PDB file of C-alpha atoms in Angstrom:
ATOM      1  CA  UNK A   1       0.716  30.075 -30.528  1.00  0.00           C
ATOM      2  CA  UNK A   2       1.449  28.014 -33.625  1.00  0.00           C
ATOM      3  CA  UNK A   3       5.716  27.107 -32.104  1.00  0.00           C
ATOM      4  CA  UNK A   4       3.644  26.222 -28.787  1.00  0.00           C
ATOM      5  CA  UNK A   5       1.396  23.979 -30.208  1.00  0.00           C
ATOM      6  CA  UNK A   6       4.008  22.395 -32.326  1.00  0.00           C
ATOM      7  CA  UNK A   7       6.161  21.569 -29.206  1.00  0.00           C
ATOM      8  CA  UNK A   8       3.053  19.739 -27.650  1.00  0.00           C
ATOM      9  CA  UNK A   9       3.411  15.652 -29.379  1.00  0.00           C
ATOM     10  CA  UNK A  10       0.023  14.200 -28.527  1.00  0.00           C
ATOM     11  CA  UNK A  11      -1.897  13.030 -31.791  1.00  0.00           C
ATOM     12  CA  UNK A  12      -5.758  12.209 -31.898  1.00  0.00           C
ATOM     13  CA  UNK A  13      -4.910   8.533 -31.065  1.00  0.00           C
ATOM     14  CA  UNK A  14      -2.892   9.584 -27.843  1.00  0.00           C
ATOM     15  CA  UNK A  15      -5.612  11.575 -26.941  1.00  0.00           C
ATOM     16  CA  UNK A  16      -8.415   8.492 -27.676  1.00  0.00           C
ATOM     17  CA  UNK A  17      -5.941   6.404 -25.506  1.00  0.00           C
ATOM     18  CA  UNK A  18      -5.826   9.086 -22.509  1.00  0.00           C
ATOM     19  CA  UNK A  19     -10.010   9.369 -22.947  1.00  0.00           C
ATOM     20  CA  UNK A  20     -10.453   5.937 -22.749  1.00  0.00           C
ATOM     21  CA  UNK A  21      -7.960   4.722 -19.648  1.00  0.00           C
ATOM     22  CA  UNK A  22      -9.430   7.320 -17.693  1.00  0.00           C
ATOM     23  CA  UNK A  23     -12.800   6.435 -18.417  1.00  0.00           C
ATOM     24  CA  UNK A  24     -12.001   2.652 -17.842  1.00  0.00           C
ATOM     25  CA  UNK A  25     -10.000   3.813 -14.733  1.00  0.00           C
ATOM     26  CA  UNK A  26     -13.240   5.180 -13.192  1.00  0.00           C
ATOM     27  CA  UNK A  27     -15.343   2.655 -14.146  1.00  0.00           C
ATOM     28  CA  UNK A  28     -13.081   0.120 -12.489  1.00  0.00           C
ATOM     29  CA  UNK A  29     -13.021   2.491  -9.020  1.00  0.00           C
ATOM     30  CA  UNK A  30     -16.598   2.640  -8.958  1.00  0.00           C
ATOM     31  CA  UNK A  31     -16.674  -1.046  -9.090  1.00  0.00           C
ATOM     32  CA  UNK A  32     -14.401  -1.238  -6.290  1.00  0.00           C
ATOM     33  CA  UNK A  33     -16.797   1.050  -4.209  1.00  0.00           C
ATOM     34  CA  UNK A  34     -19.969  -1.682  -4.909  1.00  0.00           C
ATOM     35  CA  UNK A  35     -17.979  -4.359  -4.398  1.00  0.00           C
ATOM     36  CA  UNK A  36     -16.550  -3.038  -1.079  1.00  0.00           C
ATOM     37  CA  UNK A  37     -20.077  -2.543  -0.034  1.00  0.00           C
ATOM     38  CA  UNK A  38     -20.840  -5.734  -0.834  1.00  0.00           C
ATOM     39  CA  UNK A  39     -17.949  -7.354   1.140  1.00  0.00           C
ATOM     40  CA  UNK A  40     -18.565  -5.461   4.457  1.00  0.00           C
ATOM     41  CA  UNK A  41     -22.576  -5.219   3.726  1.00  0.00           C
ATOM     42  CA  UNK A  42     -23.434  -1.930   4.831  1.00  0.00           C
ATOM     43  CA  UNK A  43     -24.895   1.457   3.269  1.00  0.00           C
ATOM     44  CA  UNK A  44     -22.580   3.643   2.616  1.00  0.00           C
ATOM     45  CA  UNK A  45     -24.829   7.000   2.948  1.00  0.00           C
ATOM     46  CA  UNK A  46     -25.490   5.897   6.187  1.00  0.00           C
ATOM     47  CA  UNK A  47     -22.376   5.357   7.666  1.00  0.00           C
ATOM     48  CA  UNK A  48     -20.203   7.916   6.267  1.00  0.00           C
ATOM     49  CA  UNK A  49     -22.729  10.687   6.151  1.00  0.00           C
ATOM     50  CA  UNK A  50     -25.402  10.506   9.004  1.00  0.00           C
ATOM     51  CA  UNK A  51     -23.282   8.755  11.508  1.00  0.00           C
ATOM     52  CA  UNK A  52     -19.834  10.582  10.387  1.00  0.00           C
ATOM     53  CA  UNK A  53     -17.555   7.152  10.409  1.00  0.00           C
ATOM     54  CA  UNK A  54     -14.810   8.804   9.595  1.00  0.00           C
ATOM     55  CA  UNK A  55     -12.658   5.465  10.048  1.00  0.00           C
ATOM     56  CA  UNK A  56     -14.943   3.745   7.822  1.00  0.00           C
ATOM     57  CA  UNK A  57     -13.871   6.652   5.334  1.00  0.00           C
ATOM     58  CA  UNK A  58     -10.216   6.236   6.170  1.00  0.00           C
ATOM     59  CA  UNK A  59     -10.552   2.735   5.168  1.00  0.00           C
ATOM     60  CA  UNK A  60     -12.553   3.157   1.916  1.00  0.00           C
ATOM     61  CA  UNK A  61      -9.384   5.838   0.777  1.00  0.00           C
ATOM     62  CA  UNK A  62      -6.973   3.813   1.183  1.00  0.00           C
ATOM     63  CA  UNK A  63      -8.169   1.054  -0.735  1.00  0.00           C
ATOM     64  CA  UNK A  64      -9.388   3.311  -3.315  1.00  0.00           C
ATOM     65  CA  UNK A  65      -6.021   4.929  -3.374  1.00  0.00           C
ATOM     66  CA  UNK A  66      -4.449   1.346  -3.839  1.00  0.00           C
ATOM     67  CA  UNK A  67      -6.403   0.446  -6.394  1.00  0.00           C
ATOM     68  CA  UNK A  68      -5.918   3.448  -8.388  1.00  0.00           C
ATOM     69  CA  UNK A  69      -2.151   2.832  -8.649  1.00  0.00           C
ATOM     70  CA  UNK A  70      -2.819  -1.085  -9.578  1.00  0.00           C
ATOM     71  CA  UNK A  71      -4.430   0.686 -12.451  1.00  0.00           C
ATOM     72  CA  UNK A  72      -2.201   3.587 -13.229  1.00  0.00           C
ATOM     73  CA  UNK A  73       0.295   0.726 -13.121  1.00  0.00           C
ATOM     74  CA  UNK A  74      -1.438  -1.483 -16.027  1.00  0.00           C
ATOM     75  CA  UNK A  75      -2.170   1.417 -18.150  1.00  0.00           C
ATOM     76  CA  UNK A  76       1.378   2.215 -18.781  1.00  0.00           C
ATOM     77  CA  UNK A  77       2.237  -1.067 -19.205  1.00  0.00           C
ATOM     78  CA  UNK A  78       0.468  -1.261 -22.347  1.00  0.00           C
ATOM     79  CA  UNK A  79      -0.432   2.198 -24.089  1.00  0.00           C
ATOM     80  CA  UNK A  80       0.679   0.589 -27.391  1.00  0.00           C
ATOM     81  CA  UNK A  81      -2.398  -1.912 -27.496  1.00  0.00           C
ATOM     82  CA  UNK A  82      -5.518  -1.402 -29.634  1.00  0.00           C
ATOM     83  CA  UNK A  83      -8.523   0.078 -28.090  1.00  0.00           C
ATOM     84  CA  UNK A  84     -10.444  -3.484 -27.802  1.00  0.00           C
ATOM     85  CA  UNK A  85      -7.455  -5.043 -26.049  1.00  0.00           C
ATOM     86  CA  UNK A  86      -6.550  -2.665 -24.216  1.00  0.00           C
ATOM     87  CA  UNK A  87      -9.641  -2.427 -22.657  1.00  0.00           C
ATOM     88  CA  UNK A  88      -9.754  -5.864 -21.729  1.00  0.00           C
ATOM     89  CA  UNK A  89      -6.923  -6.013 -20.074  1.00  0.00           C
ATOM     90  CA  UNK A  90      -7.345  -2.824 -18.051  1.00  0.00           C
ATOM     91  CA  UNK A  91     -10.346  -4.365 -16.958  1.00  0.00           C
ATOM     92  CA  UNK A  92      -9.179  -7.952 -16.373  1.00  0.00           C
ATOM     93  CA  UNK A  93      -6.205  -6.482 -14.293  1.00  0.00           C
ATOM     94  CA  UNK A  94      -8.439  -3.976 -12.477  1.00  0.00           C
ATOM     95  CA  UNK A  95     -10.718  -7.297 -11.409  1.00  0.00           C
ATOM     96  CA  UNK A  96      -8.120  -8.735 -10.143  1.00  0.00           C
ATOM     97  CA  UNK A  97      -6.398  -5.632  -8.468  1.00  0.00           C
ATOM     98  CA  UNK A  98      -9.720  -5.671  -6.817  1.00  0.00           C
ATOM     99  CA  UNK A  99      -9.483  -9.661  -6.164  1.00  0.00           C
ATOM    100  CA  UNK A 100      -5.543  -8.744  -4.732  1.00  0.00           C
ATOM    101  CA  UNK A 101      -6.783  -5.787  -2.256  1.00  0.00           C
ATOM    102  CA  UNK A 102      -9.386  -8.571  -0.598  1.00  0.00           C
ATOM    103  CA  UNK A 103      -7.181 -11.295  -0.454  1.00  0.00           C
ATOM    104  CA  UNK A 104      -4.923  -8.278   1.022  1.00  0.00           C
ATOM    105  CA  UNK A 105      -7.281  -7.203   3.502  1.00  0.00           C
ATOM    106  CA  UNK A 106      -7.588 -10.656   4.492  1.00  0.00           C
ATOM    107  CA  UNK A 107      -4.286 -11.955   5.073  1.00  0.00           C
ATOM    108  CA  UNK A 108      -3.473  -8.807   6.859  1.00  0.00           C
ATOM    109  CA  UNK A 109      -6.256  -9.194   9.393  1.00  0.00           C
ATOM    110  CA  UNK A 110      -5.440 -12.772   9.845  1.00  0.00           C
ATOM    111  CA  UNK A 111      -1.913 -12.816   9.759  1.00  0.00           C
ATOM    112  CA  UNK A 112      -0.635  -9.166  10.186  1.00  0.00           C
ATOM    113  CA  UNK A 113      -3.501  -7.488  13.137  1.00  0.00           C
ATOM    114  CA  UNK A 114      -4.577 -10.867  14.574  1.00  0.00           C
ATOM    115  CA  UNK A 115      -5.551  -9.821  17.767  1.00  0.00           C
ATOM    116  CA  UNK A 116      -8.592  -7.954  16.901  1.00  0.00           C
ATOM    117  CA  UNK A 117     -11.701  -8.039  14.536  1.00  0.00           C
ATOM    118  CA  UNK A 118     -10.708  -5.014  12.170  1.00  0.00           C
ATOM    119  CA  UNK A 119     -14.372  -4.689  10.838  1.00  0.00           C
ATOM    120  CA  UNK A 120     -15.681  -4.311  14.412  1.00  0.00           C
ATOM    121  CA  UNK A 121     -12.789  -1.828  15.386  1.00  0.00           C
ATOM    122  CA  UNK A 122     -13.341   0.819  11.792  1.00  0.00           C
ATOM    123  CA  UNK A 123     -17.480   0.591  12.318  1.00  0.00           C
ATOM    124  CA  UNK A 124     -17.089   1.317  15.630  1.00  0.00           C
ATOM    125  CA  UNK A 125     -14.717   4.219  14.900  1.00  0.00           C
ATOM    126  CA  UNK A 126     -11.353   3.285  15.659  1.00  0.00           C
ATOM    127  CA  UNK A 127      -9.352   5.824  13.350  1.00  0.00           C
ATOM    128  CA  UNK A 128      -5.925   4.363  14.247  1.00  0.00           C
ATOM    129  CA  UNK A 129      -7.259   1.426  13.365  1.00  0.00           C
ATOM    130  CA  UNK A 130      -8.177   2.295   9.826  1.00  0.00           C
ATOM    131  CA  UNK A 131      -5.312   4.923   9.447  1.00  0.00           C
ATOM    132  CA  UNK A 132      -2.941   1.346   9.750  1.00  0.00           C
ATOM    133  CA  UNK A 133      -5.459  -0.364   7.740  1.00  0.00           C
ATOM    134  CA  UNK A 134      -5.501   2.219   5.179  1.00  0.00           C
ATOM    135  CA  UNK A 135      -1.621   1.910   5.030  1.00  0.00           C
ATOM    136  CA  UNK A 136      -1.393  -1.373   4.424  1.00  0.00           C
ATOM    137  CA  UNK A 137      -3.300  -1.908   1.572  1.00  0.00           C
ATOM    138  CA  UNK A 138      -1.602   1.126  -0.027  1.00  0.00           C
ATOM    139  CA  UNK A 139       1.968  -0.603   0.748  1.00  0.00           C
ATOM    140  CA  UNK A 140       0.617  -4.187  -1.033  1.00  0.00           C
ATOM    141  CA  UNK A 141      -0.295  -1.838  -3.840  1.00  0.00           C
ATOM    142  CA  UNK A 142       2.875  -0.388  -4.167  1.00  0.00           C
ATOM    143  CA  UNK A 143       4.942  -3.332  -4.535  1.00  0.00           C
ATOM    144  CA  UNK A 144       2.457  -4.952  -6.349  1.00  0.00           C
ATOM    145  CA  UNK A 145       2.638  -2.047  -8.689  1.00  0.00           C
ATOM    146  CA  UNK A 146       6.029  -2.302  -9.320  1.00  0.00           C
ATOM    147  CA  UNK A 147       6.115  -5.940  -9.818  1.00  0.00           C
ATOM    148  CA  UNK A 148       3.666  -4.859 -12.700  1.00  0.00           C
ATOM    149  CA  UNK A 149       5.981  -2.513 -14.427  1.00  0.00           C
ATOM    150  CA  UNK A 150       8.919  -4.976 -13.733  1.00  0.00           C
ATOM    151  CA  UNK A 151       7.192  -7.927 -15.666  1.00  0.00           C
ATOM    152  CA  UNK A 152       6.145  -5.503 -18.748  1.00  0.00           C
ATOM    153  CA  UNK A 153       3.645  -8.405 -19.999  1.00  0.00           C
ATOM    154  CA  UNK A 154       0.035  -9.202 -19.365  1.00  0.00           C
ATOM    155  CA  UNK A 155       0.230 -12.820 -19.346  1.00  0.00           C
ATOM    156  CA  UNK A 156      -0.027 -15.802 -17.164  1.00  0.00           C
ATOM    157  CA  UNK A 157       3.381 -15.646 -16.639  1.00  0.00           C
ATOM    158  CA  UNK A 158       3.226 -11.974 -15.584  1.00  0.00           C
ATOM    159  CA  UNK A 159       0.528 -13.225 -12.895  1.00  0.00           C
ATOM    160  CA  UNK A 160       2.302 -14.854 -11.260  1.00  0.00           C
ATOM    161  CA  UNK A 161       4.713 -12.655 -11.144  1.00  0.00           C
ATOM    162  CA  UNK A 162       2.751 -10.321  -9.358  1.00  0.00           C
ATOM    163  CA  UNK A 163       1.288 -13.053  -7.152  1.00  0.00           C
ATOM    164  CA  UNK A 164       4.959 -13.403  -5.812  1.00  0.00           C
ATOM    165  CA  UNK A 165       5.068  -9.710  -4.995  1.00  0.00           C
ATOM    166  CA  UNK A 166       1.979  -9.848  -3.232  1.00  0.00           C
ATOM    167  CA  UNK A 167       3.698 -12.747  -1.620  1.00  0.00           C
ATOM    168  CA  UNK A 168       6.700 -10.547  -0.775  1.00  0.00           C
ATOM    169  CA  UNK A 169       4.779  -7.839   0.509  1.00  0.00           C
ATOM    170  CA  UNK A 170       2.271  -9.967   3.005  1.00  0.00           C
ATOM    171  CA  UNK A 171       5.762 -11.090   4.273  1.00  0.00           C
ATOM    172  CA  UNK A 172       7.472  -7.834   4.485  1.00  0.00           C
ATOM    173  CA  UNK A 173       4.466  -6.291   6.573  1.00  0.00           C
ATOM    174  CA  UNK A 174       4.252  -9.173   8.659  1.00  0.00           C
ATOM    175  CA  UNK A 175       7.878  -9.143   9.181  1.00  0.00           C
ATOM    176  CA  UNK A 176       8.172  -5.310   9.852  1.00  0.00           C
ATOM    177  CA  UNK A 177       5.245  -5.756  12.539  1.00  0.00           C
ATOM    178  CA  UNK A 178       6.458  -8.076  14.857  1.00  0.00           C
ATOM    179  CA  UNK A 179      10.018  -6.146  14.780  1.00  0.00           C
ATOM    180  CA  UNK A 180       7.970  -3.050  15.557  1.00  0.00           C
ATOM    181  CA  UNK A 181       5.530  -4.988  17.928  1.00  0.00           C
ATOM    182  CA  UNK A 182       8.620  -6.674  19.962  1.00  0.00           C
ATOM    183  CA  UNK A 183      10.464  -3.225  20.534  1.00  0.00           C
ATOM    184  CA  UNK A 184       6.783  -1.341  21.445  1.00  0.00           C
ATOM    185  CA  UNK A 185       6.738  -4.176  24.179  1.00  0.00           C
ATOM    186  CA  UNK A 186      10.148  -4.048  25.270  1.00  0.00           C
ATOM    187  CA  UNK A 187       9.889  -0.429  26.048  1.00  0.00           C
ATOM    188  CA  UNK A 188       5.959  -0.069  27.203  1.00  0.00           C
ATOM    189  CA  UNK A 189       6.841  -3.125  30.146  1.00  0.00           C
ATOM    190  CA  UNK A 190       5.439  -5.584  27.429  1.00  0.00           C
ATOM    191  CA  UNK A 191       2.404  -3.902  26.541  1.00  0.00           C
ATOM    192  CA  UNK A 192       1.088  -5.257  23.487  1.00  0.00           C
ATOM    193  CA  UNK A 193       0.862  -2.586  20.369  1.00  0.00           C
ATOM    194  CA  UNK A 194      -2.116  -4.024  18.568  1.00  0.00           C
ATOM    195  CA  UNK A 195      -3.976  -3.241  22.174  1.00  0.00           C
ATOM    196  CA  UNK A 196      -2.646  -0.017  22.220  1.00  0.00           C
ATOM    197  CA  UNK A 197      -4.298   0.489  18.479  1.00  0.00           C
ATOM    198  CA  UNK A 198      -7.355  -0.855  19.845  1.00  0.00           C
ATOM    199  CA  UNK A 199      -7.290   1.828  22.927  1.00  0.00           C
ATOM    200  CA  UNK A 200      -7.025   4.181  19.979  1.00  0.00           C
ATOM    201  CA  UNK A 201      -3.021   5.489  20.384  1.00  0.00           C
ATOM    202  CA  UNK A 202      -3.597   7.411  17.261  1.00  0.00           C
ATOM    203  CA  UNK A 203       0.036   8.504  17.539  1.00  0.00           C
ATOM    204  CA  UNK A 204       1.272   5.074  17.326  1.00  0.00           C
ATOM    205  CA  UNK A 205      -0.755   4.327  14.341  1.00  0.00           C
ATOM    206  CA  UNK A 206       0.766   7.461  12.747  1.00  0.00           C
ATOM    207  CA  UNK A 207       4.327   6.203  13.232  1.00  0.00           C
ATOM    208  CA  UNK A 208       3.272   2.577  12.310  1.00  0.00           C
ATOM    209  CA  UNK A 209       1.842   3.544   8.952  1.00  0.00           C
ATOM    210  CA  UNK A 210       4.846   5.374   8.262  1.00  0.00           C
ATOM    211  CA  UNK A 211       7.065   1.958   8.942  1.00  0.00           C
ATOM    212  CA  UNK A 212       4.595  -0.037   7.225  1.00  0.00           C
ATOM    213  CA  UNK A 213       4.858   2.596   3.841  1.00  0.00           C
ATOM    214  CA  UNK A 214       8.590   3.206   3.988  1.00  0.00           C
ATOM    215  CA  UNK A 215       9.276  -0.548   4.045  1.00  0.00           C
ATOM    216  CA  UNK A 216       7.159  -0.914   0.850  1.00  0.00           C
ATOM    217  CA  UNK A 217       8.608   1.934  -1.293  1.00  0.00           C
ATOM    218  CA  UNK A 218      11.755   0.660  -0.497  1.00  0.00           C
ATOM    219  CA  UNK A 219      10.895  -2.861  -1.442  1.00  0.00           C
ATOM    220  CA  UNK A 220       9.620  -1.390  -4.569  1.00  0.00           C
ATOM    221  CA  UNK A 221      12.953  -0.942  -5.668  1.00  0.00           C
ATOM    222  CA  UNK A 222      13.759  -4.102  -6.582  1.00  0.00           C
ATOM    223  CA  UNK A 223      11.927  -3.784  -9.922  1.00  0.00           C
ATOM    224  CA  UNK A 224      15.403  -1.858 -10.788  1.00  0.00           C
ATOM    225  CA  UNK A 225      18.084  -4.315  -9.484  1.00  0.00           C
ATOM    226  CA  UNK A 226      15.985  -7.923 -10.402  1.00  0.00           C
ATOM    227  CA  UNK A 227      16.330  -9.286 -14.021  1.00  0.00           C
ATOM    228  CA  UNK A 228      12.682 -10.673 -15.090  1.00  0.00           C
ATOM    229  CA  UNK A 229      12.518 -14.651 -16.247  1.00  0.00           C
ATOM    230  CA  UNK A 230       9.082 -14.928 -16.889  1.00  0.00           C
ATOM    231  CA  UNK A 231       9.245 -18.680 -16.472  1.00  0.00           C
ATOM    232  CA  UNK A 232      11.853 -18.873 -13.505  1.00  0.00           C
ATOM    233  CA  UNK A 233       8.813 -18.971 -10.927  1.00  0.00           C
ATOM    234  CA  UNK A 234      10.389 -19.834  -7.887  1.00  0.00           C
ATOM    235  CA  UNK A 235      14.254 -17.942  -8.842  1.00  0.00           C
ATOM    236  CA  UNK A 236      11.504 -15.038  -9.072  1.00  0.00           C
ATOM    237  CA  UNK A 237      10.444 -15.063  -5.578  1.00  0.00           C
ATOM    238  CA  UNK A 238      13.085 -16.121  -4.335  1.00  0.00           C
ATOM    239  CA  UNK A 239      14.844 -13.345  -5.858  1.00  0.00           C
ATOM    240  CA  UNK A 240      12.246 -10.703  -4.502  1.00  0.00           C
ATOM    241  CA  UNK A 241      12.499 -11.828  -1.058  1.00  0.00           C
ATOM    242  CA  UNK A 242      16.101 -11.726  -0.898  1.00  0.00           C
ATOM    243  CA  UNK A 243      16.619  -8.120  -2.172  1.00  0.00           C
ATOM    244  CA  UNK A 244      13.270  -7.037  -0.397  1.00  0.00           C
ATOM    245  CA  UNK A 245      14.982  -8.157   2.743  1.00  0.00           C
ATOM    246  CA  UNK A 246      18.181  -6.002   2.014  1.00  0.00           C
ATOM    247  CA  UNK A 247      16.159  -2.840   0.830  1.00  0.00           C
ATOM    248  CA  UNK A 248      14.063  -2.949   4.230  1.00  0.00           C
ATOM    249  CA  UNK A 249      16.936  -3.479   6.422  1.00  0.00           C
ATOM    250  CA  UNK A 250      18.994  -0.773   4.816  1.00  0.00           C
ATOM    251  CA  UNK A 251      15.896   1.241   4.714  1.00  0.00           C
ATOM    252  CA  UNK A 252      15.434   0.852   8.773  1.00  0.00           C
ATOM    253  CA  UNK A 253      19.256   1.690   9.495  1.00  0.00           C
ATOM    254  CA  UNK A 254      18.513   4.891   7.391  1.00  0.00           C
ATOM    255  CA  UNK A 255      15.392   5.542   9.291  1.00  0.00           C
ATOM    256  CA  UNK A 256      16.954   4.992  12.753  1.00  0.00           C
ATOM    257  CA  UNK A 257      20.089   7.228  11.654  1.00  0.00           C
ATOM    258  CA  UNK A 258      17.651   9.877  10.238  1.00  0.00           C
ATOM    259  CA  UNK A 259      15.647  10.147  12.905  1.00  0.00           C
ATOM    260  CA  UNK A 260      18.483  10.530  15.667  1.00  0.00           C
ATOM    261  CA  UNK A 261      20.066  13.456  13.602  1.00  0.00           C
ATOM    262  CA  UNK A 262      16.444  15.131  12.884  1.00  0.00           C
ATOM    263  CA  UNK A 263      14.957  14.593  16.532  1.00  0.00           C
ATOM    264  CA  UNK A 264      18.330  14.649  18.228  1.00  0.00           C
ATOM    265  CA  UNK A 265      17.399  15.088  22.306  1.00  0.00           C
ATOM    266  CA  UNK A 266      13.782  14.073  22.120  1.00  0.00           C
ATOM    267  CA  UNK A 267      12.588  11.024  23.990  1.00  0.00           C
ATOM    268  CA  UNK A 268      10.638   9.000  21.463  1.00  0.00           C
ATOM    269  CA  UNK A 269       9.362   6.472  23.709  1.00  0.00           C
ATOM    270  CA  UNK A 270       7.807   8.968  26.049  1.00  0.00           C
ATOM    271  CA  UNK A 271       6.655  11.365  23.486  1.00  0.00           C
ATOM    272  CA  UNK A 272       4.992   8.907  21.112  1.00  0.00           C
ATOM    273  CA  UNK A 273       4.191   5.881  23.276  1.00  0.00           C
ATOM    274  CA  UNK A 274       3.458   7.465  26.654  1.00  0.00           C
ATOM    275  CA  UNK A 275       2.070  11.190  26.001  1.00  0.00           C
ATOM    276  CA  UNK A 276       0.812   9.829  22.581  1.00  0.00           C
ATOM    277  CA  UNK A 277       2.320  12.914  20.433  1.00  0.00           C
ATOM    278  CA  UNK A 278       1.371  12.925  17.181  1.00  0.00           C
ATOM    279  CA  UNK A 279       3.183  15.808  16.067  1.00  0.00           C
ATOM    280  CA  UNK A 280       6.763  13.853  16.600  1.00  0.00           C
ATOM    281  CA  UNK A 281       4.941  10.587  15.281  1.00  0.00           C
ATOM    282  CA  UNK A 282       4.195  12.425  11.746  1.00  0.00           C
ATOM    283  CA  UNK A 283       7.922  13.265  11.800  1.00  0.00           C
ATOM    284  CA  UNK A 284       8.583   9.771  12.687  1.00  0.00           C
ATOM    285  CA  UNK A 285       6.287   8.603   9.689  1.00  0.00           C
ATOM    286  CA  UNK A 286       7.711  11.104   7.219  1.00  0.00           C
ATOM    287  CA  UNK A 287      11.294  10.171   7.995  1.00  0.00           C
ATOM    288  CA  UNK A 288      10.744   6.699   7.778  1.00  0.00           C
ATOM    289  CA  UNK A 289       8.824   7.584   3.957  1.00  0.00           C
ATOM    290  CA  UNK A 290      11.875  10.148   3.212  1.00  0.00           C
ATOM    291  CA  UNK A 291      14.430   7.407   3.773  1.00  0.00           C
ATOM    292  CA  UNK A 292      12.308   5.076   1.587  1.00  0.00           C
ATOM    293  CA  UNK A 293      11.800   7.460  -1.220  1.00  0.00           C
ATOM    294  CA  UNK A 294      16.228   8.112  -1.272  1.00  0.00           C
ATOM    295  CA  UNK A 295      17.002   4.469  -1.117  1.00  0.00           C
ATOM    296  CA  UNK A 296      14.736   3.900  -4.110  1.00  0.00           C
ATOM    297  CA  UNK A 297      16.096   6.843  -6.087  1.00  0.00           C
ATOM    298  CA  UNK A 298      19.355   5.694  -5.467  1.00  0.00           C
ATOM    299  CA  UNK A 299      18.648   2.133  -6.246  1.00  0.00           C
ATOM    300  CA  UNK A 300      17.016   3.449  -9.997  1.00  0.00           C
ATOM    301  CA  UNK A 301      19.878   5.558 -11.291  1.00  0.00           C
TER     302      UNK A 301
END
């Protein structure tokens, strides 16, 4: 027992350190819960409970889910701080996590889903709705994320810096959306897909989310191939939205390869658009988050 213990290196400070980022990490997700409340002003018990919303609950994990890796992301960035200020700036950087995920939410129903009042569509019920919604803000958190670890500083400077990633990533979504939005039409006798979402084509959302999350983990990547200037604002964006735009194209070529070997013979169009088959469509999404995942391990050897 004595050799085991030996072999396990965590001192009474590491452990202090662990004790306390958790603790802060759940005091920053229950924040997020009120404050979500507050945004959308409604009771939670009541909607989630008595009236079974599951949308509404779809919704509420996935920005949950993208806050928590905001904050898994800030904790490693500095577990060499003192207690005091490392507190503070797990807490400053969860605030504005939070701030990011609304200006997020925001800009995605605005720019992104435009056709259709979101909040209407989840409290109503709409689970492909939320299920996309849900996916997106856990793609902004991703790249945001890993503009976090790419920066390595909590400063104004490293702000920014993530500002510009959550610039990249609006644009990346938006980008992805229409291309997906264009092709839905062109092979539904231009039938818009955001109506289709709003039908509830539950199948479609599946395969969307899956686009919408590939696109971001392989966008992610560029935290490994970009060198960090922590005053070179605009080379910094400009930088991110040049290799973002490489990582998602070369991610979508693997995709479209990937998914002719894997589903070689089945029609796509008809399965998932027309007899709404969500069976191929979580293929569809898995392939497309596969693809992703290689391109990003490739990218960070």
């Amino acid at each position: 027992m004595q050799q085991i213990l030996s072999q396990i290196s965590l001192s009474g400070h590491d452990l202090t350190t662990m004790g306390l980022d958790l603790f802060l990490g759940l005091f920053i997700l229950v924040l997020m819960r009120w404050a979500y409340s507050l945004w959308v002003r409604i009771d939670f018990r009541e909607e989630l409970a008595r009236k079974d919303n599951f949308a509404l609950g779809i919704s509420i994990a996935g920005a949950l889910l993208s806050i928590a890796m905001l904050i898994t992301a800030v904790v490693s960035s500095f577990t060499m701080m003192a207690y005091q200020q490392m507190a503070i700036k797990l807490i400053s950087y969860g605030l504005v996590g939070i701030l990011l995920i609304k200006v997020g939410r925001v800009a995605h129903d605005r720019l992104v889903l435009s056709r259709f009042n979101k909040h209407d569509q989840i409290m109503q019920g709409n689970i492909s709705i939320a299920f996309v919604d849900a996916a997106g803000a856990i793609a902004m958190a991703l790249i945001v994320s890993s503009v976090l670890r790419w920066t390595r500083s909590i400063d104004i400077n490293g702000l920014i810096a993530i500002a510009s990633g959550f610039v990249v990533a609006l644009t990346m979504i938006l980008l992805t959306t229409r291309a997906v939005e264009h092709h839905y039409a062109a092979n539904n006798q231009n039938d818009d897909m955001q109506d289709a979402l709003v039908r509830g084509q539950f199948a479609l959302a599946v395969r969307h989310a899956g686009q919408i999350l590939g696109v971001s983990i392989a966008v992610s990547a560029g935290e490994h191939i970009i060198q960090y200037q922590p005053q070179a604002y605009v080379n910094n964006l400009l930088s991110w939205l040049l290799v973002a735009t490489v990582l998602t194209i070369t991610s979508v070529v693997l995709t479209l390869i990937a998914k002719r070997i894997v589903l070689f013979g089945i029609n796509l169009v008809r399965e998932v658009d027309h007899q709404h088959n969500v069976g191929i469509a979580s293929i569809e999404m898995i392939l497309s988050i596969g693809m992703a995942m290689l391109l990003r391990g490739v990218v960070s050897v």
